[in-house]
Coordinates of C-alpha atoms in Angstrom, one line a residue:
Chain Y
M1 CA 44.9 42.5 43.8
S2 CA 47.4 40.5 41.9
G3 CA 49.0 43.5 40.3
K4 CA 48.1 42.3 36.7
T5 CA 46.7 44.8 34.3
P6 CA 43.1 44.4 33.1
N7 CA 44.5 43.6 29.6
A8 CA 46.5 40.8 30.9
R9 CA 43.4 39.4 32.7
T10 CA 41.3 39.3 29.5
R11 CA 44.0 37.6 27.5
A12 CA 44.4 34.8 30.0
A13 CA 42.8 31.4 29.3
P14 CA 39.2 31.2 30.5
Q15 CA 38.5 29.4 33.7
P16 CA 37.0 26.0 33.1
N17 CA 33.3 26.1 33.2
P18 CA 30.4 23.9 31.9
Y19 CA 30.4 25.6 28.5
T20 CA 34.1 25.3 27.8
D21 CA 34.1 21.9 26.2
L22 CA 30.7 22.0 24.5
D23 CA 30.2 21.1 20.9
D24 CA 29.5 23.8 18.3
K25 CA 25.9 22.7 18.3
A26 CA 25.5 24.1 21.8
F27 CA 26.1 27.6 20.6
W28 CA 23.7 29.7 18.6
K29 CA 26.5 31.4 16.7
T30 CA 28.1 28.3 15.4
A31 CA 25.1 26.0 15.3
V32 CA 22.6 28.4 13.8
A33 CA 23.7 32.0 13.0
G34 CA 26.8 31.0 11.2
R35 CA 25.1 28.5 8.9
S36 CA 22.6 28.3 6.1
A37 CA 19.2 27.1 7.5
F38 CA 19.6 24.0 5.4
D39 CA 23.0 23.2 6.9
I40 CA 21.7 23.2 10.5
E41 CA 22.4 19.7 11.7
G42 CA 22.3 17.6 14.8
L43 CA 18.9 18.8 15.9
W44 CA 17.9 15.3 16.9
Q45 CA 20.0 12.9 18.8
P46 CA 17.8 9.8 18.6
K47 CA 17.5 7.5 21.6
F48 CA 16.9 4.5 19.5
R49 CA 17.6 3.2 16.1
I50 CA 14.7 3.0 13.7
L51 CA 15.2 0.4 10.9
P52 CA 13.1 -0.4 7.9
K53 CA 12.3 -3.7 9.5
H54 CA 10.7 -2.0 12.5
R55 CA 6.9 -1.9 12.4
I56 CA 6.0 1.7 12.8
V57 CA 2.5 3.0 13.8
T58 CA 1.6 6.7 13.1
A59 CA -1.3 8.5 14.8
G60 CA -2.2 11.9 16.0
S61 CA -2.6 15.3 14.5
C62 CA -2.6 15.8 10.7
F63 CA 1.2 16.2 10.5
A64 CA 1.6 12.5 11.5
Q65 CA 0.2 11.4 8.1
H66 CA 3.2 13.0 6.4
I67 CA 5.5 11.0 8.6
G68 CA 3.7 7.7 7.8
R69 CA 3.7 8.5 4.1
A70 CA 7.4 9.4 4.1
L71 CA 8.3 6.2 6.0
A72 CA 6.4 4.1 3.5
A73 CA 7.9 5.9 0.6
R74 CA 11.4 5.1 2.0
R75 CA 10.2 1.5 2.3
Y76 CA 10.1 1.5 6.0
H77 CA 7.6 -0.9 7.6
W78 CA 4.7 1.5 8.1
V79 CA 1.8 -0.4 9.6
D80 CA -1.6 -0.1 8.0
A81 CA -3.6 -2.0 10.6
E82 CA -7.0 -1.1 9.0
P83 CA -6.4 -1.7 5.3
A84 CA -8.9 -0.6 2.8
P85 CA -10.8 -3.2 0.8
L86 CA -8.8 -4.7 -2.0
A87 CA -10.6 -3.1 -4.9
L88 CA -11.1 0.4 -3.4
S89 CA -9.2 2.9 -5.6
A90 CA -6.5 5.2 -4.3
E91 CA -8.8 8.2 -4.6
S92 CA -11.6 6.4 -2.7
R93 CA -9.2 5.3 0.0
K94 CA -8.3 8.9 0.6
H95 CA -11.9 9.9 0.5
F96 CA -12.8 7.4 3.2
N97 CA -9.7 8.1 5.2
Y98 CA -8.0 4.7 4.8
G99 CA -4.2 4.6 4.9
V100 CA -4.0 8.1 6.4
F101 CA -3.0 6.9 9.8
S102 CA -2.3 3.4 10.9
F103 CA -6.0 3.0 11.9
R104 CA -9.1 4.9 10.9
T105 CA -9.4 7.2 14.0
G106 CA -8.9 10.3 11.9
N107 CA -6.9 13.0 13.6
I108 CA -6.2 12.5 17.3
Y109 CA -5.4 16.0 18.3
T110 CA -4.9 15.7 22.0
A111 CA -3.3 13.4 24.6
T112 CA -6.8 13.0 26.2
A113 CA -8.3 11.8 22.9
L114 CA -5.4 9.3 22.5
L115 CA -6.1 8.0 26.0
Q116 CA -9.7 7.6 25.1
W117 CA -9.0 5.6 22.0
V118 CA -6.5 3.2 23.7
S119 CA -8.7 2.9 26.8
W120 CA -11.7 1.8 24.6
A121 CA -9.4 -0.5 22.5
F122 CA -8.1 -2.3 25.5
G123 CA -11.2 -2.4 27.5
E124 CA -10.1 0.1 30.1
A125 CA -13.2 2.1 29.4
T126 CA -16.4 1.7 27.5
P127 CA -16.9 3.8 24.3
P128 CA -19.8 6.2 24.6
T129 CA -22.9 5.5 22.7
E130 CA -23.4 9.1 21.7
V131 CA -23.9 9.6 18.0
W132 CA -24.4 12.8 16.0
E133 CA -27.1 12.9 13.4
K134 CA -27.4 15.2 10.4
D135 CA -29.8 15.0 7.5
G136 CA -30.6 11.4 8.3
R137 CA -27.0 10.3 8.4
F138 CA -25.0 9.3 11.5
Y139 CA -21.6 10.7 12.5
D140 CA -19.1 9.4 15.1
P141 CA -18.4 12.2 17.6
F142 CA -14.8 10.9 18.0
R143 CA -14.1 10.8 14.3
P144 CA -16.8 12.8 12.6
A145 CA -15.0 13.1 9.2
I146 CA -14.1 9.5 8.8
E147 CA -17.1 8.8 6.6
P148 CA -17.7 12.0 4.6
G149 CA -21.3 11.2 4.0
G150 CA -21.9 9.7 7.5
F151 CA -23.0 6.3 8.4
E152 CA -26.4 4.7 7.4
N153 CA -27.4 4.2 11.1
A154 CA -25.9 4.0 14.5
Q155 CA -25.4 0.3 14.3
E156 CA -23.2 0.7 11.3
L157 CA -21.3 3.4 13.0
F158 CA -20.6 1.3 16.1
A159 CA -19.6 -1.7 14.0
S160 CA -17.2 0.4 12.0
R161 CA -15.7 1.8 15.3
E162 CA -15.2 -1.7 16.6
V163 CA -13.1 -2.5 13.5
T164 CA -11.0 0.6 14.3
L165 CA -10.6 -0.4 17.9
A166 CA -9.5 -3.9 16.9
A167 CA -7.0 -2.3 14.5
I168 CA -5.6 -0.2 17.4
R169 CA -5.2 -3.3 19.5
R170 CA -3.4 -5.1 16.6
A171 CA -1.2 -2.2 15.8
V172 CA -0.1 -1.7 19.4
R173 CA 0.5 -5.3 20.1
E174 CA 2.4 -6.0 17.0
S175 CA 4.5 -2.9 16.4
D176 CA 7.9 -1.6 17.5
I177 CA 7.5 2.1 17.3
F178 CA 4.5 4.3 17.9
V179 CA 4.8 7.8 16.5
F180 CA 2.3 10.2 18.0
T181 CA 2.0 13.8 16.8
M182 CA 0.5 16.1 19.4
G183 CA -1.6 18.8 17.8
L184 CA -3.8 20.8 20.2
T185 CA -4.5 21.7 23.8
E186 CA -7.9 23.2 23.1
A187 CA -10.8 20.7 23.1
W188 CA -14.5 20.3 23.7
Y189 CA -15.9 17.8 26.0
N190 CA -19.2 16.4 27.4
L191 CA -19.9 18.0 30.7
A192 CA -21.8 15.0 32.2
A193 CA -19.9 12.1 30.8
G194 CA -16.5 13.7 30.5
H195 CA -15.6 12.3 27.1
E196 CA -13.7 14.6 24.8
Y197 CA -14.9 15.2 21.2
A198 CA -12.7 15.3 18.1
M199 CA -14.2 18.6 17.3
C200 CA -16.8 21.0 18.6
P201 CA -20.3 19.7 18.4
G202 CA -22.3 21.5 15.7
T203 CA -19.3 22.2 13.4
L204 CA -19.3 19.1 11.1
A205 CA -22.3 17.5 12.7
G206 CA -24.1 17.3 16.0
T207 CA -25.8 20.1 17.8
F208 CA -24.0 22.4 20.2
D209 CA -25.6 22.8 23.6
P210 CA -23.9 25.0 26.1
A211 CA -25.5 23.1 28.9
E212 CA -24.0 19.9 27.6
H213 CA -20.8 20.8 26.0
A214 CA -17.9 22.7 27.4
F215 CA -14.5 24.0 26.3
R216 CA -11.2 23.5 28.0
N217 CA -7.7 24.5 27.2
Q218 CA -5.8 21.6 28.6
P219 CA -3.0 22.5 31.0
F220 CA 0.4 20.9 31.2
N221 CA -0.4 18.6 34.0
Q222 CA -3.5 17.1 32.4
I223 CA -1.8 16.5 29.1
R224 CA 1.2 14.9 30.8
R225 CA -1.1 12.7 32.9
D226 CA -3.2 11.5 30.0
L227 CA -0.3 11.0 27.7
R228 CA 1.6 9.0 30.3
A229 CA -1.6 7.0 31.0
A230 CA -2.1 6.3 27.2
L231 CA 1.6 5.2 26.8
N232 CA 1.4 3.0 29.9
I233 CA -1.7 1.2 28.6
M234 CA 0.0 0.5 25.3
R235 CA 3.2 -0.6 27.1
G236 CA 1.1 -2.9 29.2
H237 CA 0.2 -4.8 26.0
N238 CA 3.5 -4.6 24.3
R239 CA 6.6 -4.2 26.6
G240 CA 8.8 -3.7 23.6
L241 CA 6.9 -0.7 22.2
R242 CA 8.8 2.6 22.0
F243 CA 7.3 6.0 21.4
L244 CA 8.4 8.8 19.2
L245 CA 6.6 12.1 20.0
T246 CA 6.3 15.1 17.7
V247 CA 4.5 18.3 18.0
S248 CA 2.5 19.4 14.9
P249 CA 3.9 22.7 13.5
V250 CA 0.4 23.5 12.0
P251 CA -1.1 26.5 13.8
L252 CA -4.6 26.4 15.2
T253 CA -7.4 27.0 12.7
A254 CA -9.3 28.9 15.3
T255 CA -9.2 29.3 19.1
A256 CA -12.1 29.4 21.5
S257 CA -9.9 30.6 24.3
G258 CA -10.7 34.3 23.8
E259 CA -7.2 35.1 22.9
H260 CA -5.7 36.0 19.5
V261 CA -5.3 32.8 17.4
L262 CA -1.6 33.5 17.1
T263 CA -0.9 33.8 20.8
A264 CA -3.2 30.9 21.5
T265 CA -1.2 28.8 19.0
T266 CA 2.0 29.7 20.8
L267 CA 0.5 28.7 24.2
S268 CA -0.8 25.5 22.8
K269 CA 2.3 24.4 21.0
S270 CA 4.6 25.5 23.8
T271 CA 2.6 23.5 26.3
L272 CA 2.7 20.4 24.1
R273 CA 6.4 20.9 23.5
A274 CA 7.0 21.1 27.2
V275 CA 5.0 17.9 27.8
A276 CA 7.0 16.1 25.2
G277 CA 10.3 17.3 26.7
D278 CA 9.2 16.2 30.1
M279 CA 8.1 12.8 28.9
V280 CA 11.4 12.2 27.1
S281 CA 13.4 13.2 30.1
R282 CA 11.6 10.7 32.3
S283 CA 11.3 7.7 29.9
R284 CA 14.0 5.7 28.2
F285 CA 11.5 4.3 25.7
T286 CA 10.1 7.7 24.6
D287 CA 11.9 10.1 22.3
Y288 CA 11.0 13.4 20.6
F289 CA 11.7 14.3 17.1
P290 CA 11.9 18.1 16.5
S291 CA 9.8 18.4 13.4
Y292 CA 8.0 21.3 15.1
E293 CA 11.3 23.2 15.5
I294 CA 12.4 22.5 12.0
I295 CA 9.3 24.1 10.5
T296 CA 8.6 26.9 13.0
S297 CA 12.0 28.1 14.2
C298 CA 13.2 31.6 13.2
P299 CA 16.2 30.4 11.1
Y300 CA 13.8 28.9 8.7
R301 CA 11.9 32.2 8.4
G302 CA 8.6 30.5 7.7
M303 CA 9.8 29.2 4.4
F304 CA 8.2 25.8 4.9
Y305 CA 4.7 27.2 5.1
E306 CA 2.3 27.7 2.3
P307 CA 1.1 31.3 1.7
N308 CA -1.7 30.8 4.4
M309 CA 1.2 30.5 6.9
R310 CA -0.5 27.5 8.3
S311 CA -0.2 24.5 5.9
V312 CA 3.2 23.0 5.7
S313 CA 4.5 22.7 2.1
P314 CA 5.7 19.5 0.6
H315 CA 9.1 21.0 0.5
G316 CA 8.9 21.5 4.3
V317 CA 7.7 17.9 4.9
A318 CA 10.6 16.7 2.7
H319 CA 13.1 18.7 4.7
V320 CA 11.7 17.4 8.0
M321 CA 11.9 13.8 6.9
N322 CA 15.4 14.3 5.4
T323 CA 16.5 15.5 8.8
F324 CA 14.8 12.5 10.4
F325 CA 16.8 10.0 8.3
A326 CA 20.0 12.1 8.4
D327 CA 20.0 12.3 12.2
Q328 CA 19.3 8.5 12.4
A329 CA 22.3 7.9 10.1
A330 CA 24.5 10.4 12.0
K331 CA 23.9 8.5 15.2
F332 CA 23.7 4.9 14.0
G333 CA 25.2 4.8 10.6
A334 CA 23.7 4.9 7.2
Q335 CA 20.8 2.6 6.6
R336 CA 20.2 0.8 3.3
Y337 CA 16.6 1.1 2.3
A338 CA 14.6 -2.1 2.1
D339 CA 14.3 -3.6 -1.4
N340 CA 10.6 -4.1 -1.3
P341 CA 7.6 -2.0 -0.2
Q342 CA 7.0 -2.6 3.4
T343 CA 3.6 -1.1 3.9
E344 CA 1.7 -3.7 5.8
G345 CA -1.9 -4.4 5.4
H346 CA -2.3 -3.1 1.8
E347 CA -3.8 -5.9 -0.2
T348 CA -2.3 -6.2 -3.7
S349 CA -4.6 -5.8 -6.7
K350 CA -5.9 -9.0 -8.2
D351 CA -7.5 -7.3 -11.1
T352 CA -5.1 -9.0 -13.5
P353 CA -4.9 -12.5 -12.3
P354 CA -2.3 -14.9 -13.7
P355 CA -3.2 -16.9 -16.8
S356 CA -5.9 -19.3 -15.8
V357 CA -7.7 -22.2 -17.2
E358 CA -10.0 -19.6 -18.8
D359 CA -7.2 -18.5 -21.1
L360 CA -6.5 -22.1 -22.0
V361 CA -9.9 -23.1 -23.1
C362 CA -11.3 -19.9 -24.6
E363 CA -9.7 -20.3 -28.0
E364 CA -11.3 -23.7 -28.5
E365 CA -14.6 -22.3 -27.3
M366 CA -14.5 -19.5 -29.9
L367 CA -13.5 -21.7 -32.7
N368 CA -16.3 -24.1 -32.0
A369 CA -18.9 -21.4 -31.7
F370 CA -18.0 -19.5 -34.8
Q371 CA -16.9 -22.3 -37.1
R372 CA -18.3 -21.8 -40.6
Chain T
M1 CA -31.5 7.4 -32.1
P2 CA -32.8 4.2 -33.5
S3 CA -35.8 4.4 -35.8
S4 CA -38.8 2.3 -35.2
A5 CA -39.1 1.6 -38.9
R6 CA -35.9 -0.5 -39.1
P7 CA -34.7 -3.4 -37.0
R8 CA -32.9 -2.8 -33.7
R9 CA -29.4 -3.8 -34.3
I10 CA -27.8 -5.6 -31.3
C11 CA -24.1 -6.3 -31.2
V12 CA -22.9 -8.9 -28.9
F13 CA -19.3 -8.0 -28.1
G14 CA -16.8 -9.9 -26.0
D15 CA -14.3 -12.7 -25.6
S16 CA -15.0 -16.4 -25.8
H17 CA -18.0 -15.9 -23.5
I18 CA -20.0 -14.7 -26.6
G19 CA -19.8 -18.3 -27.8
C20 CA -22.8 -19.4 -25.7
I21 CA -25.0 -16.7 -27.2
K22 CA -23.8 -17.5 -30.7
R23 CA -24.8 -21.1 -30.1
A24 CA -28.1 -20.1 -28.6
V25 CA -29.0 -18.3 -31.8
T26 CA -27.5 -20.9 -34.1
E27 CA -29.3 -23.7 -32.3
A28 CA -32.5 -21.7 -32.2
L29 CA -32.7 -21.8 -28.4
F30 CA -33.4 -18.2 -28.7
E31 CA -35.6 -16.7 -31.5
P32 CA -34.9 -13.1 -31.8
P33 CA -38.3 -11.2 -31.8
G34 CA -39.3 -9.5 -34.9
G35 CA -37.4 -6.3 -35.6
I36 CA -34.2 -7.4 -33.9
E37 CA -30.9 -8.3 -35.6
I38 CA -28.0 -9.8 -33.7
E39 CA -24.5 -9.5 -34.8
F40 CA -21.3 -10.6 -33.0
W41 CA -17.9 -8.9 -32.7
G42 CA -14.9 -9.9 -30.6
A43 CA -12.0 -12.3 -30.2
E44 CA -11.0 -15.1 -27.9
G45 CA -9.1 -14.3 -24.7
P46 CA -5.4 -13.8 -25.6
L47 CA -6.3 -11.9 -28.8
F48 CA -9.2 -10.1 -27.0
R49 CA -6.4 -8.3 -25.1
Q50 CA -5.2 -6.9 -28.4
L51 CA -8.4 -5.0 -29.0
A52 CA -8.1 -1.3 -28.2
Y53 CA -10.4 1.7 -27.9
R54 CA -9.5 4.3 -30.4
D55 CA -11.4 7.3 -31.7
G56 CA -14.7 6.1 -30.3
K57 CA -14.3 2.6 -31.8
V58 CA -12.8 -0.7 -30.8
V59 CA -10.1 -1.8 -33.2
P60 CA -8.0 -5.0 -33.3
S61 CA -4.3 -5.4 -33.7
D62 CA -3.2 -6.9 -37.0
E63 CA -2.7 -10.1 -35.2
A64 CA -6.2 -10.1 -33.7
L65 CA -8.0 -9.0 -37.0
P66 CA -8.4 -12.5 -38.5
S67 CA -10.0 -13.7 -35.3
V68 CA -12.4 -10.7 -35.3
L69 CA -13.3 -11.3 -38.9
A70 CA -14.0 -15.0 -38.1
V71 CA -16.5 -13.9 -35.5
N72 CA -18.2 -11.0 -37.3
D73 CA -20.2 -12.1 -40.3
A74 CA -20.5 -8.6 -41.7
G75 CA -16.7 -8.3 -42.0
R76 CA -16.4 -5.2 -39.8
P77 CA -12.8 -4.6 -39.0
A78 CA -13.8 -2.2 -36.1
L79 CA -16.6 -2.0 -33.7
D80 CA -18.3 1.3 -34.3
P81 CA -21.1 2.0 -31.9
D82 CA -22.8 4.2 -34.5
D83 CA -23.5 1.0 -36.5
F84 CA -25.7 -0.4 -33.7
D85 CA -28.6 0.5 -31.4
V86 CA -27.5 -1.9 -28.6
I87 CA -24.2 -3.3 -27.6
L88 CA -24.1 -6.2 -25.1
F89 CA -20.7 -6.6 -23.5
M90 CA -20.5 -10.3 -22.8
G91 CA -17.7 -11.5 -20.5
A92 CA -15.2 -9.1 -22.0
R93 CA -12.6 -9.9 -19.4
I94 CA -14.9 -8.5 -16.7
R95 CA -14.3 -11.4 -14.3
S96 CA -16.9 -11.1 -11.6
L97 CA -15.2 -13.6 -9.4
N98 CA -12.4 -11.2 -8.8
I99 CA -14.7 -8.9 -6.8
F100 CA -16.9 -11.6 -5.3
E101 CA -14.0 -13.5 -3.8
P102 CA -12.5 -10.8 -1.7
E103 CA -15.8 -9.2 -0.8
L104 CA -17.3 -12.5 0.3
R105 CA -14.2 -13.1 2.4
R106 CA -14.7 -9.7 4.0
F107 CA -18.3 -10.4 4.8
Q108 CA -17.1 -13.4 6.9
Q109 CA -14.5 -11.4 8.8
P110 CA -15.9 -9.0 11.5
E111 CA -12.6 -7.2 11.6
A112 CA -13.0 -6.4 7.9
F113 CA -16.4 -4.8 8.2
T114 CA -17.0 -1.7 6.1
S115 CA -19.8 0.7 5.9
Q116 CA -22.3 0.3 3.0
A117 CA -20.9 3.5 1.5
V118 CA -17.4 2.0 1.4
F119 CA -18.6 -1.3 0.1
A120 CA -20.6 0.3 -2.7
Q121 CA -17.6 2.4 -3.6
T122 CA -15.4 -0.7 -3.6
C123 CA -17.6 -2.5 -6.0
A124 CA -17.9 0.6 -8.2
D125 CA -14.2 1.2 -8.2
W126 CA -13.5 -2.4 -9.2
L127 CA -16.0 -2.3 -12.0
R128 CA -14.7 0.9 -13.4
R129 CA -11.1 -0.4 -13.3
Q130 CA -12.0 -3.2 -15.7
R131 CA -10.6 -2.3 -19.1
F132 CA -13.5 -3.1 -21.2
Y133 CA -16.0 -1.8 -18.8
G134 CA -14.2 1.5 -19.4
V135 CA -15.0 1.1 -23.1
A136 CA -18.7 0.4 -22.2
R137 CA -18.7 3.6 -20.1
A138 CA -17.2 5.6 -23.0
F139 CA -19.9 4.2 -25.4
A140 CA -22.6 5.0 -22.9
K141 CA -21.3 8.5 -22.5
T142 CA -20.6 9.4 -26.1
T143 CA -23.2 7.4 -28.2
G144 CA -26.9 6.9 -28.4
C145 CA -26.5 3.2 -28.0
D146 CA -28.0 1.2 -25.2
I147 CA -25.1 -0.4 -23.4
L148 CA -25.5 -3.6 -21.4
V149 CA -22.8 -5.6 -19.6
A150 CA -22.9 -9.2 -18.6
P151 CA -19.8 -10.1 -16.7
S152 CA -18.0 -13.5 -17.0
T153 CA -19.8 -16.2 -15.1
F154 CA -18.7 -18.0 -12.0
L155 CA -16.7 -21.2 -12.6
A156 CA -18.6 -24.4 -12.8
E157 CA -19.6 -26.1 -9.6
G158 CA -17.2 -28.9 -8.7
S159 CA -14.5 -27.7 -10.9
A160 CA -11.1 -28.0 -9.3
P161 CA -10.4 -25.1 -6.9
Q162 CA -7.6 -23.5 -8.8
K163 CA -7.4 -20.1 -7.0
G164 CA -6.6 -20.9 -3.4
P165 CA -8.5 -20.3 -0.2
E166 CA -10.5 -17.2 -1.4
Y167 CA -12.0 -19.2 -4.2
T168 CA -12.8 -22.1 -1.9
L169 CA -14.5 -19.6 0.4
A170 CA -16.4 -18.1 -2.4
Q171 CA -17.9 -21.5 -3.2
K172 CA -19.6 -21.7 0.1
P173 CA -23.3 -20.8 0.3
N174 CA -23.9 -17.1 0.7
R175 CA -26.8 -16.1 -1.4
E176 CA -27.3 -12.9 0.6
G177 CA -23.7 -11.8 0.2
V178 CA -23.7 -12.7 -3.5
D179 CA -26.9 -10.7 -4.0
R180 CA -25.5 -7.7 -2.2
I181 CA -22.5 -7.6 -4.4
W182 CA -24.6 -7.9 -7.6
T183 CA -26.8 -5.1 -6.4
A184 CA -23.8 -2.8 -5.8
L185 CA -22.5 -3.6 -9.2
E186 CA -25.8 -2.9 -10.9
Q187 CA -26.2 0.4 -9.1
A188 CA -22.6 1.5 -10.1
A189 CA -23.4 0.6 -13.7
A190 CA -26.7 2.4 -13.6
E191 CA -24.8 5.5 -12.5
D192 CA -22.8 5.2 -15.7
G193 CA -25.9 4.7 -17.8
I194 CA -25.2 1.1 -18.3
T195 CA -27.5 -1.9 -17.6
L196 CA -25.5 -4.7 -15.8
I197 CA -26.9 -8.1 -16.3
R198 CA -26.1 -10.3 -13.3
Q199 CA -25.6 -14.0 -13.6
P200 CA -29.1 -15.4 -13.4
P201 CA -29.6 -17.0 -9.9
E202 CA -31.1 -20.1 -11.4
T203 CA -27.8 -20.8 -13.1
C204 CA -25.7 -20.4 -9.9
G205 CA -24.8 -22.9 -7.2
D206 CA -25.1 -21.9 -3.6
G207 CA -21.9 -19.8 -3.6
C208 CA -20.0 -18.2 -6.5
T209 CA -20.4 -21.2 -8.8
S210 CA -22.3 -22.1 -12.0
K211 CA -24.5 -25.1 -12.1
P212 CA -23.2 -27.9 -14.3
E213 CA -26.3 -28.0 -16.4
Y214 CA -25.4 -24.5 -17.7
S215 CA -21.8 -25.5 -18.4
R216 CA -20.4 -26.2 -21.8
R217 CA -19.2 -29.7 -22.2
A218 CA -16.2 -30.7 -24.2
A219 CA -16.2 -33.4 -26.8
D220 CA -15.3 -36.0 -24.2
D221 CA -18.3 -34.8 -22.1
T222 CA -16.1 -33.3 -19.4
I223 CA -17.3 -30.0 -18.1
D224 CA -15.7 -26.8 -19.3
P225 CA -15.4 -24.9 -16.0
V226 CA -15.3 -21.5 -17.6
H227 CA -17.8 -21.4 -20.5
R228 CA -21.5 -21.7 -20.4
N229 CA -23.8 -23.5 -22.8
P230 CA -26.4 -22.2 -25.3
A231 CA -29.1 -22.5 -22.6
Y232 CA -27.2 -19.9 -20.7
G233 CA -26.7 -17.8 -23.7
A234 CA -30.5 -17.8 -24.4
L235 CA -31.1 -16.7 -20.8
I236 CA -28.8 -13.8 -21.1
L237 CA -30.4 -12.6 -24.3
E238 CA -33.8 -12.9 -22.6
R239 CA -32.5 -10.8 -19.7
A240 CA -31.0 -8.3 -22.1
L241 CA -34.2 -7.8 -24.0
C242 CA -36.2 -7.5 -20.8
A243 CA -33.8 -4.9 -19.6
L244 CA -34.0 -3.0 -22.9
A245 CA -37.8 -3.1 -22.8
S246 CA -37.7 -1.9 -19.3
R247 CA -35.5 1.0 -20.3
Q248 CA -37.8 1.9 -23.1
G249 CA -40.8 1.6 -20.9
R250 CA -42.4 -1.3 -22.8
E251 CA -42.8 -4.9 -21.9
H252 CA -40.9 -7.5 -23.7
V253 CA -42.7 -10.7 -24.4
P254 CA -40.3 -13.6 -24.5
A255 CA -40.2 -15.4 -27.8
G256 CA -41.6 -18.9 -28.0

């Protein structure tokens, strides 16, 4: 014993340890508990700068569409690789799922589904010829909601899918950032062929057959393997492509796991979050943006959810995206927004063409026809 | 509803494209069958834009009023659908080439393929966004009038390509594509209770062009690329009366 009293020992300077010199953000008390939820900062230390000039692709679960929209609204270069026809109205574009993601895949909920799409797009695998039929209309099992009334026939369905695959190729080859929002671990797949469906057969269309269709709750290893494979295919076609992963904060609508939907949601999201963390730690070109934590963490007390405690409110989306831009600015300096809309692919309306020869000659025509 | 005891009153409403119909009547290329009266109401292009839909009628600005009164023999300062049994929108700034150009381009690009449902909706959305088609819709919805719409014609074959690559492409032969677009427009109009009168195929070149023999010629005999001649006007009136007869379930026997 040194002979010092216990009081003297507690008053002495703490021994140096790994926590001694950490920032406030490392401690719950200073980073979270001592702050208003809206003042929590530094949640994201981005690996790379994202500028308005960068071409950004968004895909994945439904929350990804908010990111694309927010980027476009801030005049970032959000890529619309499968633009709607010129004359289609905004309402109809939405109805037919144009401009929701960078291509018309609809929601890509899982890493396996992402791998399927990029494998088909880049010829690593052949897209299945399975189609779902309902009331004489045809539905794509991999994006059954893309045409709300279905396709006229299988040929039209496949032709439309080819357009989407071409759009994926174009988007991957010509873009700088690929944002992918992971949504689910639960999925349905074809037992014989192995392909994964976008949703359970028999829900929107198709017929469920337990001898043909099976459920799986994807484990960590499978998700990591498929996500890594998908990213590698894309990097193989664009060495400069970087990835920004997010996890959707939207809980499961339903679970087929046999568990309570709330605990099933926790397992699903936790697994996805763990995969994202693992990918980011192993890859210098992959980053993770914590939109999931911003919406779901306890300091936010569920305030960003709608009353159904599932849908994220516009206020929540705005807060997420404000955090996105604030953390980019904190790391790299403030960014001046681009002066012009940067959404690529949207064709501009030509309903009001510039004055033409028609205007120049019509007065003469009228005078001649109606002269008295 | 119109009475069978009095003549059916047809108003030809539009911009300078009503000129060909006026001439067809004036030059007696079209003899209105018995029981039909034709009246004209409209203004030429720049002033046509100053016509507005208000309280169920089309009314001109003060600046456009003299032009309207020069066109309308009856001195009507406003187009009130209740004064007519049929209104034929002629031209009326519904420039068909503006939907044919991009859609024909899309037909030739495999990467721009769309489903039939998307294509049909595209044509319908375009049509319904045209300002005076909106007036036609309002008339069809709120009045007992028969409403017909004949969009502006394609530019004359051989006229200088003035609108860039899309226009050049639209001039190329594509009868099937052209027919597909007209059909979609007709179906959209039918949903709105309107009869759309497509440009008669015999007046068209191979692509989105009008044959020179249906073009108006200027005093120096040069072709007016935009406006059609009285022969075209007579054809449109024929088509309009056939469409009306079809709507009313009776056959129209062409005059002459």
